[in-house]
Amino acid sequence: MKIIQVSDTHIVPPGRGLWGFNPRARLEACIADINAHHGDADLCIVTGDLTDRGEPEAYGDLREILATLRVPVRLIIGNHDNRDNFIAAFPEVPRDPGGFVQQAIDCAAGRLLLLDSHDVPTKGSGAFCAQRAAWLEDELEAAGARPVYLFIHHPPFEIGVPFMDRIRLLDPSALEKVLAGRDNIKHLFFGHVHRPISGSWKGIPFSALRSTVHQVPLYTPGPDGHPFCAEEPTYAVILLEEDRVMVHLHEFLTDRSLPADTPKATMLA
């Protein structure tokens, strides 16, 4: 099974930019690349911060842009989103009984669980309350022994970048309790950090990727430094097999292929 992950698109209302970039143009370029090279994907999941400030106009633009994607798309909200405005713009997106933007997707690879870690937008950090955790527990029980893949916006742990660690999922205890002791959780995919990282948390492999707009540098800038940087945007190509999970990160704005006549050996000065 092939899944495309896109994250942190930060769409703004028409006519605006963000940190010197055009979020709409960036997402359009991302989608054009996905359509050109991965139109055979089973699904595209956008892991939150769909808009930068949650305005209705921004969600209207997002809906228009996503309509050009040839791959079925599923959406998760993040700290920059507005849950009410998102639901008004995308009323067809499933929600759990508590109104949270959470859904289960059964597929050939197992069960995909899309989680809602949105909290008060001005806080930046995430939340995963007992009500959301109860839904997750029910869905995990329904999965039985099938493989489960989790998608969420906020990481439930520190990543070693202080700027982002202050706004992670600050209290992951409810999530940890539900996941404890389950050996069929195959991977945790998240956004939020605007960085390509991977590793494992409590025995669960995880991965994240860059935004389609601006990025977070590995090294925390000094008091006069900018908190963001202009590293290349990416999307992820996720390949789910019975015995493995493969995650490729693709920089869709750059073509660094070598010319056909590039010599194999060159003299160094």
mmCIF file of C-alpha atoms in Angstrom:
data_model
loop_
_atom_site.group_PDB
_atom_site.id
_atom_site.type_symbol
_atom_site.label_atom_id
_atom_site.label_comp_id
_atom_site.label_asym_id
_atom_site.label_seq_id
_atom_site.Cartn_x
_atom_site.Cartn_y
_atom_site.Cartn_z
ATOM 1 C CA MET A 1 0.000 0.000 0.000
ATOM 2 C CA LYS A 2 1.273 3.468 -0.871
ATOM 3 C CA ILE A 3 0.334 6.483 1.235
ATOM 4 C CA ILE A 4 1.453 10.059 0.661
ATOM 5 C CA GLN A 5 1.961 12.222 3.738
ATOM 6 C CA VAL A 6 1.850 15.997 3.414
ATOM 7 C CA SER A 7 2.042 18.255 6.445
ATOM 8 C CA ASP A 8 1.882 21.821 7.719
ATOM 9 C CA THR A 9 0.561 23.467 4.588
ATOM 10 C CA HIS A 10 -0.262 26.709 6.491
ATOM 11 C CA ILE A 11 -2.630 28.060 3.847
ATOM 12 C CA VAL A 12 -3.443 31.759 4.291
ATOM 13 C CA PRO A 13 -6.301 33.822 2.811
ATOM 14 C CA PRO A 14 -5.902 34.907 -0.843
ATOM 15 C CA GLY A 15 -3.390 37.667 -1.433
ATOM 16 C CA ARG A 16 -1.278 36.969 1.653
ATOM 17 C CA GLY A 17 2.141 35.377 2.056
ATOM 18 C CA LEU A 18 3.864 33.704 4.991
ATOM 19 C CA TRP A 19 7.510 34.244 5.982
ATOM 20 C CA GLY A 20 8.291 35.311 2.431
ATOM 21 C CA PHE A 21 6.676 32.241 0.849
ATOM 22 C CA ASN A 22 3.429 31.651 -1.021
ATOM 23 C CA PRO A 23 1.786 28.704 0.800
ATOM 24 C CA ARG A 24 -0.791 28.183 -1.953
ATOM 25 C CA ALA A 25 1.858 28.037 -4.707
ATOM 26 C CA ARG A 26 3.925 25.626 -2.604
ATOM 27 C CA LEU A 27 1.001 23.267 -2.056
ATOM 28 C CA GLU A 28 0.010 23.464 -5.714
ATOM 29 C CA ALA A 29 3.569 22.468 -6.677
ATOM 30 C CA CYS A 30 3.465 19.633 -4.166
ATOM 31 C CA ILE A 31 0.184 18.313 -5.558
ATOM 32 C CA ALA A 32 1.406 18.613 -9.145
ATOM 33 C CA ASP A 33 4.431 16.488 -8.245
ATOM 34 C CA ILE A 34 2.290 13.890 -6.465
ATOM 35 C CA ASN A 35 -0.064 13.716 -9.451
ATOM 36 C CA ALA A 36 2.866 13.311 -11.831
ATOM 37 C CA HIS A 37 4.749 10.619 -9.911
ATOM 38 C CA HIS A 38 2.386 9.012 -7.384
ATOM 39 C CA GLY A 39 -1.047 9.062 -8.922
ATOM 40 C CA ASP A 40 -1.192 5.361 -8.060
ATOM 41 C CA ALA A 41 -1.104 6.059 -4.311
ATOM 42 C CA ASP A 42 -3.988 4.659 -2.294
ATOM 43 C CA LEU A 43 -4.315 7.677 -0.035
ATOM 44 C CA CYS A 44 -2.875 11.079 0.866
ATOM 45 C CA ILE A 45 -2.966 12.143 4.528
ATOM 46 C CA VAL A 46 -2.328 15.765 5.498
ATOM 47 C CA THR A 47 -1.155 15.800 9.115
ATOM 48 C CA GLY A 48 -2.344 19.151 10.406
ATOM 49 C CA ASP A 49 -1.732 22.876 10.388
ATOM 50 C CA LEU A 50 -3.761 22.947 7.216
ATOM 51 C CA THR A 51 -4.073 26.726 7.558
ATOM 52 C CA ASP A 52 -1.939 29.275 9.371
ATOM 53 C CA ARG A 53 -4.686 31.026 11.351
ATOM 54 C CA GLY A 54 -7.808 29.001 10.700
ATOM 55 C CA GLU A 55 -9.725 31.600 8.688
ATOM 56 C CA PRO A 56 -12.750 30.437 6.666
ATOM 57 C CA GLU A 57 -11.196 31.967 3.527
ATOM 58 C CA ALA A 58 -8.055 29.910 4.005
ATOM 59 C CA TYR A 59 -10.061 26.695 4.274
ATOM 60 C CA GLY A 60 -11.945 27.701 1.132
ATOM 61 C CA ASP A 61 -8.641 28.034 -0.695
ATOM 62 C CA LEU A 62 -7.433 24.722 0.710
ATOM 63 C CA ARG A 63 -10.521 22.911 -0.517
ATOM 64 C CA GLU A 64 -10.033 24.380 -3.993
ATOM 65 C CA ILE A 65 -6.381 23.329 -4.115
ATOM 66 C CA LEU A 66 -7.013 19.802 -2.826
ATOM 67 C CA ALA A 67 -9.656 19.290 -5.510
ATOM 68 C CA THR A 68 -6.801 18.998 -8.035
ATOM 69 C CA LEU A 69 -5.235 16.049 -6.209
ATOM 70 C CA ARG A 70 -5.823 12.759 -8.038
ATOM 71 C CA VAL A 71 -5.319 10.719 -4.880
ATOM 72 C CA PRO A 72 -8.038 10.363 -2.194
ATOM 73 C CA VAL A 73 -7.187 12.699 0.681
ATOM 74 C CA ARG A 74 -7.797 12.592 4.446
ATOM 75 C CA LEU A 75 -7.220 15.573 6.749
ATOM 76 C CA ILE A 76 -6.020 16.022 10.329
ATOM 77 C CA ILE A 77 -6.073 19.343 12.185
ATOM 78 C CA GLY A 78 -3.219 20.928 14.123
ATOM 79 C CA ASN A 79 -2.618 23.805 16.516
ATOM 80 C CA HIS A 80 -2.821 26.469 13.780
ATOM 81 C CA ASP A 81 -6.249 25.253 12.711
ATOM 82 C CA ASN A 82 -9.711 26.210 13.921
ATOM 83 C CA ARG A 83 -11.859 23.135 14.507
ATOM 84 C CA ASP A 84 -15.202 24.881 13.940
ATOM 85 C CA ASN A 85 -14.094 26.630 10.747
ATOM 86 C CA PHE A 86 -12.524 23.416 9.477
ATOM 87 C CA ILE A 87 -15.716 21.439 10.055
ATOM 88 C CA ALA A 88 -17.762 24.152 8.327
ATOM 89 C CA ALA A 89 -15.489 23.970 5.261
ATOM 90 C CA PHE A 90 -15.134 20.154 5.256
ATOM 91 C CA PRO A 91 -18.403 18.832 6.747
ATOM 92 C CA GLU A 92 -17.855 15.436 5.131
ATOM 93 C CA VAL A 93 -14.748 14.697 7.208
ATOM 94 C CA PRO A 94 -15.601 12.045 9.833
ATOM 95 C CA ARG A 95 -15.593 12.960 13.520
ATOM 96 C CA ASP A 96 -15.803 10.842 16.636
ATOM 97 C CA PRO A 97 -18.868 10.958 18.932
ATOM 98 C CA GLY A 98 -17.282 13.817 20.905
ATOM 99 C CA GLY A 99 -16.914 15.975 17.803
ATOM 100 C CA PHE A 100 -13.158 15.521 17.528
ATOM 101 C CA VAL A 101 -11.674 15.147 14.040
ATOM 102 C CA GLN A 102 -10.716 11.494 14.438
ATOM 103 C CA GLN A 103 -11.359 8.594 12.116
ATOM 104 C CA ALA A 104 -10.454 4.978 11.480
ATOM 105 C CA ILE A 105 -9.662 3.710 7.995
ATOM 106 C CA ASP A 106 -9.573 -0.016 7.338
ATOM 107 C CA CYS A 107 -7.413 -0.977 4.386
ATOM 108 C CA ALA A 108 -5.327 -3.781 2.975
ATOM 109 C CA ALA A 109 -2.380 -2.837 5.212
ATOM 110 C CA GLY A 110 -4.423 -2.895 8.429
ATOM 111 C CA ARG A 111 -6.101 -0.035 10.272
ATOM 112 C CA LEU A 112 -5.103 3.625 9.976
ATOM 113 C CA LEU A 113 -6.110 5.798 12.937
ATOM 114 C CA LEU A 114 -6.143 9.566 12.410
ATOM 115 C CA LEU A 115 -6.026 11.446 15.710
ATOM 116 C CA ASP A 116 -7.008 14.962 16.781
ATOM 117 C CA SER A 117 -4.399 16.693 18.995
ATOM 118 C CA HIS A 118 -5.790 20.201 18.483
ATOM 119 C CA ASP A 119 -5.968 22.388 21.593
ATOM 120 C CA VAL A 120 -6.555 26.128 22.022
ATOM 121 C CA PRO A 121 -4.985 27.559 18.821
ATOM 122 C CA THR A 122 -3.083 30.321 20.628
ATOM 123 C CA LYS A 123 -1.240 27.811 22.820
ATOM 124 C CA GLY A 124 0.632 25.989 20.074
ATOM 125 C CA SER A 125 0.946 22.838 22.136
ATOM 126 C CA GLY A 126 -1.308 19.845 21.686
ATOM 127 C CA ALA A 127 -3.816 17.945 23.795
ATOM 128 C CA PHE A 128 -5.154 14.409 23.874
ATOM 129 C CA CYS A 129 -7.852 14.171 26.499
ATOM 130 C CA ALA A 130 -9.547 11.183 28.120
ATOM 131 C CA GLN A 131 -12.484 11.464 25.701
ATOM 132 C CA ARG A 132 -10.226 11.217 22.661
ATOM 133 C CA ALA A 133 -8.275 8.407 24.310
ATOM 134 C CA ALA A 134 -11.488 6.446 24.940
ATOM 135 C CA TRP A 135 -12.303 6.593 21.223
ATOM 136 C CA LEU A 136 -8.773 5.440 20.396
ATOM 137 C CA GLU A 137 -9.030 2.521 22.800
ATOM 138 C CA ASP A 138 -12.291 1.408 21.203
ATOM 139 C CA GLU A 139 -10.766 1.568 17.732
ATOM 140 C CA LEU A 140 -7.688 -0.358 18.816
ATOM 141 C CA GLU A 141 -9.882 -3.058 20.311
ATOM 142 C CA ALA A 142 -11.835 -3.218 17.052
ATOM 143 C CA ALA A 143 -8.572 -3.649 15.144
ATOM 144 C CA GLY A 144 -7.806 -6.872 16.980
ATOM 145 C CA ALA A 145 -4.399 -8.190 15.990
ATOM 146 C CA ARG A 146 -4.310 -6.337 12.669
ATOM 147 C CA PRO A 147 -1.447 -3.860 12.095
ATOM 148 C CA VAL A 148 -2.251 -0.317 13.226
ATOM 149 C CA TYR A 149 -0.685 2.900 11.930
ATOM 150 C CA LEU A 150 -1.202 6.151 13.834
ATOM 151 C CA PHE A 151 -1.308 9.645 12.313
ATOM 152 C CA ILE A 152 -1.326 12.749 14.550
ATOM 153 C CA HIS A 153 -0.169 16.358 14.365
ATOM 154 C CA HIS A 154 1.825 16.826 17.596
ATOM 155 C CA PRO A 155 4.596 14.466 18.720
ATOM 156 C CA PRO A 156 3.901 13.115 22.230
ATOM 157 C CA PHE A 157 7.564 13.474 23.247
ATOM 158 C CA GLU A 158 10.509 15.867 23.026
ATOM 159 C CA ILE A 159 12.504 15.803 19.798
ATOM 160 C CA GLY A 160 15.578 17.686 21.051
ATOM 161 C CA VAL A 161 14.710 21.055 19.494
ATOM 162 C CA PRO A 162 13.747 23.311 22.433
ATOM 163 C CA PHE A 163 11.674 25.675 20.283
ATOM 164 C CA MET A 164 9.383 22.788 19.298
ATOM 165 C CA ASP A 165 9.564 20.826 22.545
ATOM 166 C CA ARG A 166 7.795 23.660 24.331
ATOM 167 C CA ILE A 167 4.742 23.163 22.085
ATOM 168 C CA ARG A 168 4.595 19.383 21.744
ATOM 169 C CA LEU A 169 1.743 17.235 23.071
ATOM 170 C CA LEU A 170 2.433 18.361 26.638
ATOM 171 C CA ASP A 171 0.519 15.665 28.521
ATOM 172 C CA PRO A 172 0.715 12.390 26.604
ATOM 173 C CA SER A 173 -0.361 10.245 29.578
ATOM 174 C CA ALA A 174 -3.808 9.398 28.180
ATOM 175 C CA LEU A 175 -2.270 8.393 24.855
ATOM 176 C CA GLU A 176 0.513 6.412 26.521
ATOM 177 C CA LYS A 177 -1.948 4.480 28.666
ATOM 178 C CA VAL A 178 -4.013 3.369 25.681
ATOM 179 C CA LEU A 179 -0.987 2.328 23.636
ATOM 180 C CA ALA A 180 0.860 0.515 26.421
ATOM 181 C CA GLY A 181 1.369 -3.201 25.875
ATOM 182 C CA ARG A 182 0.085 -3.291 22.290
ATOM 183 C CA ASP A 183 2.512 -4.912 19.881
ATOM 184 C CA ASN A 184 0.514 -4.260 16.715
ATOM 185 C CA ILE A 185 1.207 -0.487 16.594
ATOM 186 C CA LYS A 186 3.536 -0.494 13.610
ATOM 187 C CA HIS A 187 4.329 3.208 13.134
ATOM 188 C CA LEU A 188 3.517 6.718 14.346
ATOM 189 C CA PHE A 189 3.440 9.463 11.695
ATOM 190 C CA PHE A 190 3.249 13.107 12.733
ATOM 191 C CA GLY A 191 3.814 16.661 11.499
ATOM 192 C CA HIS A 192 4.193 19.880 13.515
ATOM 193 C CA VAL A 193 7.988 19.837 13.813
ATOM 194 C CA HIS A 194 8.765 20.972 10.234
ATOM 195 C CA ARG A 195 11.778 18.641 10.272
ATOM 196 C CA PRO A 196 12.686 15.219 8.837
ATOM 197 C CA ILE A 197 13.161 13.026 11.902
ATOM 198 C CA SER A 198 12.759 9.355 12.740
ATOM 199 C CA GLY A 199 13.317 7.031 15.658
ATOM 200 C CA SER A 200 11.247 5.099 18.172
ATOM 201 C CA TRP A 201 9.154 6.037 21.201
ATOM 202 C CA LYS A 202 8.261 3.407 23.770
ATOM 203 C CA GLY A 203 9.070 0.803 21.147
ATOM 204 C CA ILE A 204 6.921 2.428 18.431
ATOM 205 C CA PRO A 205 8.806 3.573 15.317
ATOM 206 C CA PHE A 206 8.012 7.150 14.258
ATOM 207 C CA SER A 207 8.735 9.606 11.477
ATOM 208 C CA ALA A 208 8.052 13.237 10.633
ATOM 209 C CA LEU A 209 8.704 15.485 7.677
ATOM 210 C CA ARG A 210 9.173 19.075 6.618
ATOM 211 C CA SER A 211 6.384 21.519 5.926
ATOM 212 C CA THR A 212 5.374 22.483 2.400
ATOM 213 C CA VAL A 213 6.224 26.091 3.395
ATOM 214 C CA HIS A 214 8.821 27.084 6.049
ATOM 215 C CA GLN A 215 11.034 24.815 8.149
ATOM 216 C CA VAL A 216 12.417 24.638 11.685
ATOM 217 C CA PRO A 217 16.228 24.564 11.940
ATOM 218 C CA LEU A 218 17.919 21.795 13.898
ATOM 219 C CA TYR A 219 19.917 24.271 15.945
ATOM 220 C CA THR A 220 17.960 26.745 18.051
ATOM 221 C CA PRO A 221 18.783 30.282 16.881
ATOM 222 C CA GLY A 222 20.205 32.847 19.274
ATOM 223 C CA PRO A 223 18.167 35.784 20.584
ATOM 224 C CA ASP A 224 18.559 37.628 17.289
ATOM 225 C CA GLY A 225 18.040 34.596 15.070
ATOM 226 C CA HIS A 226 14.949 33.676 13.077
ATOM 227 C CA PRO A 227 13.014 30.670 14.411
ATOM 228 C CA PHE A 228 12.401 29.340 10.895
ATOM 229 C CA CYS A 229 14.581 28.531 7.911
ATOM 230 C CA ALA A 230 14.320 27.963 4.157
ATOM 231 C CA GLU A 231 15.276 24.285 3.873
ATOM 232 C CA GLU A 232 13.531 22.523 1.009
ATOM 233 C CA PRO A 233 9.896 21.443 1.515
ATOM 234 C CA THR A 234 9.057 17.753 1.266
ATOM 235 C CA TYR A 235 6.309 15.207 1.155
ATOM 236 C CA ALA A 236 6.616 11.590 2.253
ATOM 237 C CA VAL A 237 5.985 8.453 0.243
ATOM 238 C CA ILE A 238 5.023 5.702 2.685
ATOM 239 C CA LEU A 239 5.121 2.077 1.544
ATOM 240 C CA LEU A 240 3.364 -0.366 3.852
ATOM 241 C CA GLU A 241 4.265 -4.016 3.430
ATOM 242 C CA GLU A 242 3.458 -7.034 5.546
ATOM 243 C CA ASP A 243 6.972 -7.143 6.983
ATOM 244 C CA ARG A 244 8.134 -3.519 6.802
ATOM 245 C CA VAL A 245 7.344 0.180 6.699
ATOM 246 C CA MET A 246 9.318 2.320 4.258
ATOM 247 C CA VAL A 247 9.271 6.130 4.333
ATOM 248 C CA HIS A 248 10.819 8.158 1.504
ATOM 249 C CA LEU A 249 11.100 11.950 1.799
ATOM 250 C CA HIS A 250 10.954 13.844 -1.481
ATOM 251 C CA GLU A 251 12.010 17.474 -2.050
ATOM 252 C CA PHE A 252 9.442 18.326 -4.679
ATOM 253 C CA LEU A 253 10.718 21.785 -5.659
ATOM 254 C CA THR A 254 14.230 20.758 -6.655
ATOM 255 C CA ASP A 255 15.659 18.563 -9.371
ATOM 256 C CA ARG A 256 19.209 17.649 -8.453
ATOM 257 C CA SER A 257 19.636 14.934 -11.078
ATOM 258 C CA LEU A 258 23.023 14.908 -12.746
ATOM 259 C CA PRO A 259 23.293 15.727 -16.456
ATOM 260 C CA ALA A 260 23.660 12.640 -18.633
ATOM 261 C CA ASP A 261 27.188 13.678 -19.672
ATOM 262 C CA THR A 262 28.500 14.090 -16.109
ATOM 263 C CA PRO A 263 31.883 12.311 -15.912
ATOM 264 C CA LYS A 264 32.247 9.536 -13.356
ATOM 265 C CA ALA A 265 35.730 10.616 -12.313
ATOM 266 C CA THR A 266 36.978 14.196 -12.025
ATOM 267 C CA MET A 267 40.213 15.793 -10.912
ATOM 268 C CA LEU A 268 40.033 17.667 -7.655
ATOM 269 C CA ALA A 269 41.755 21.042 -7.455
#
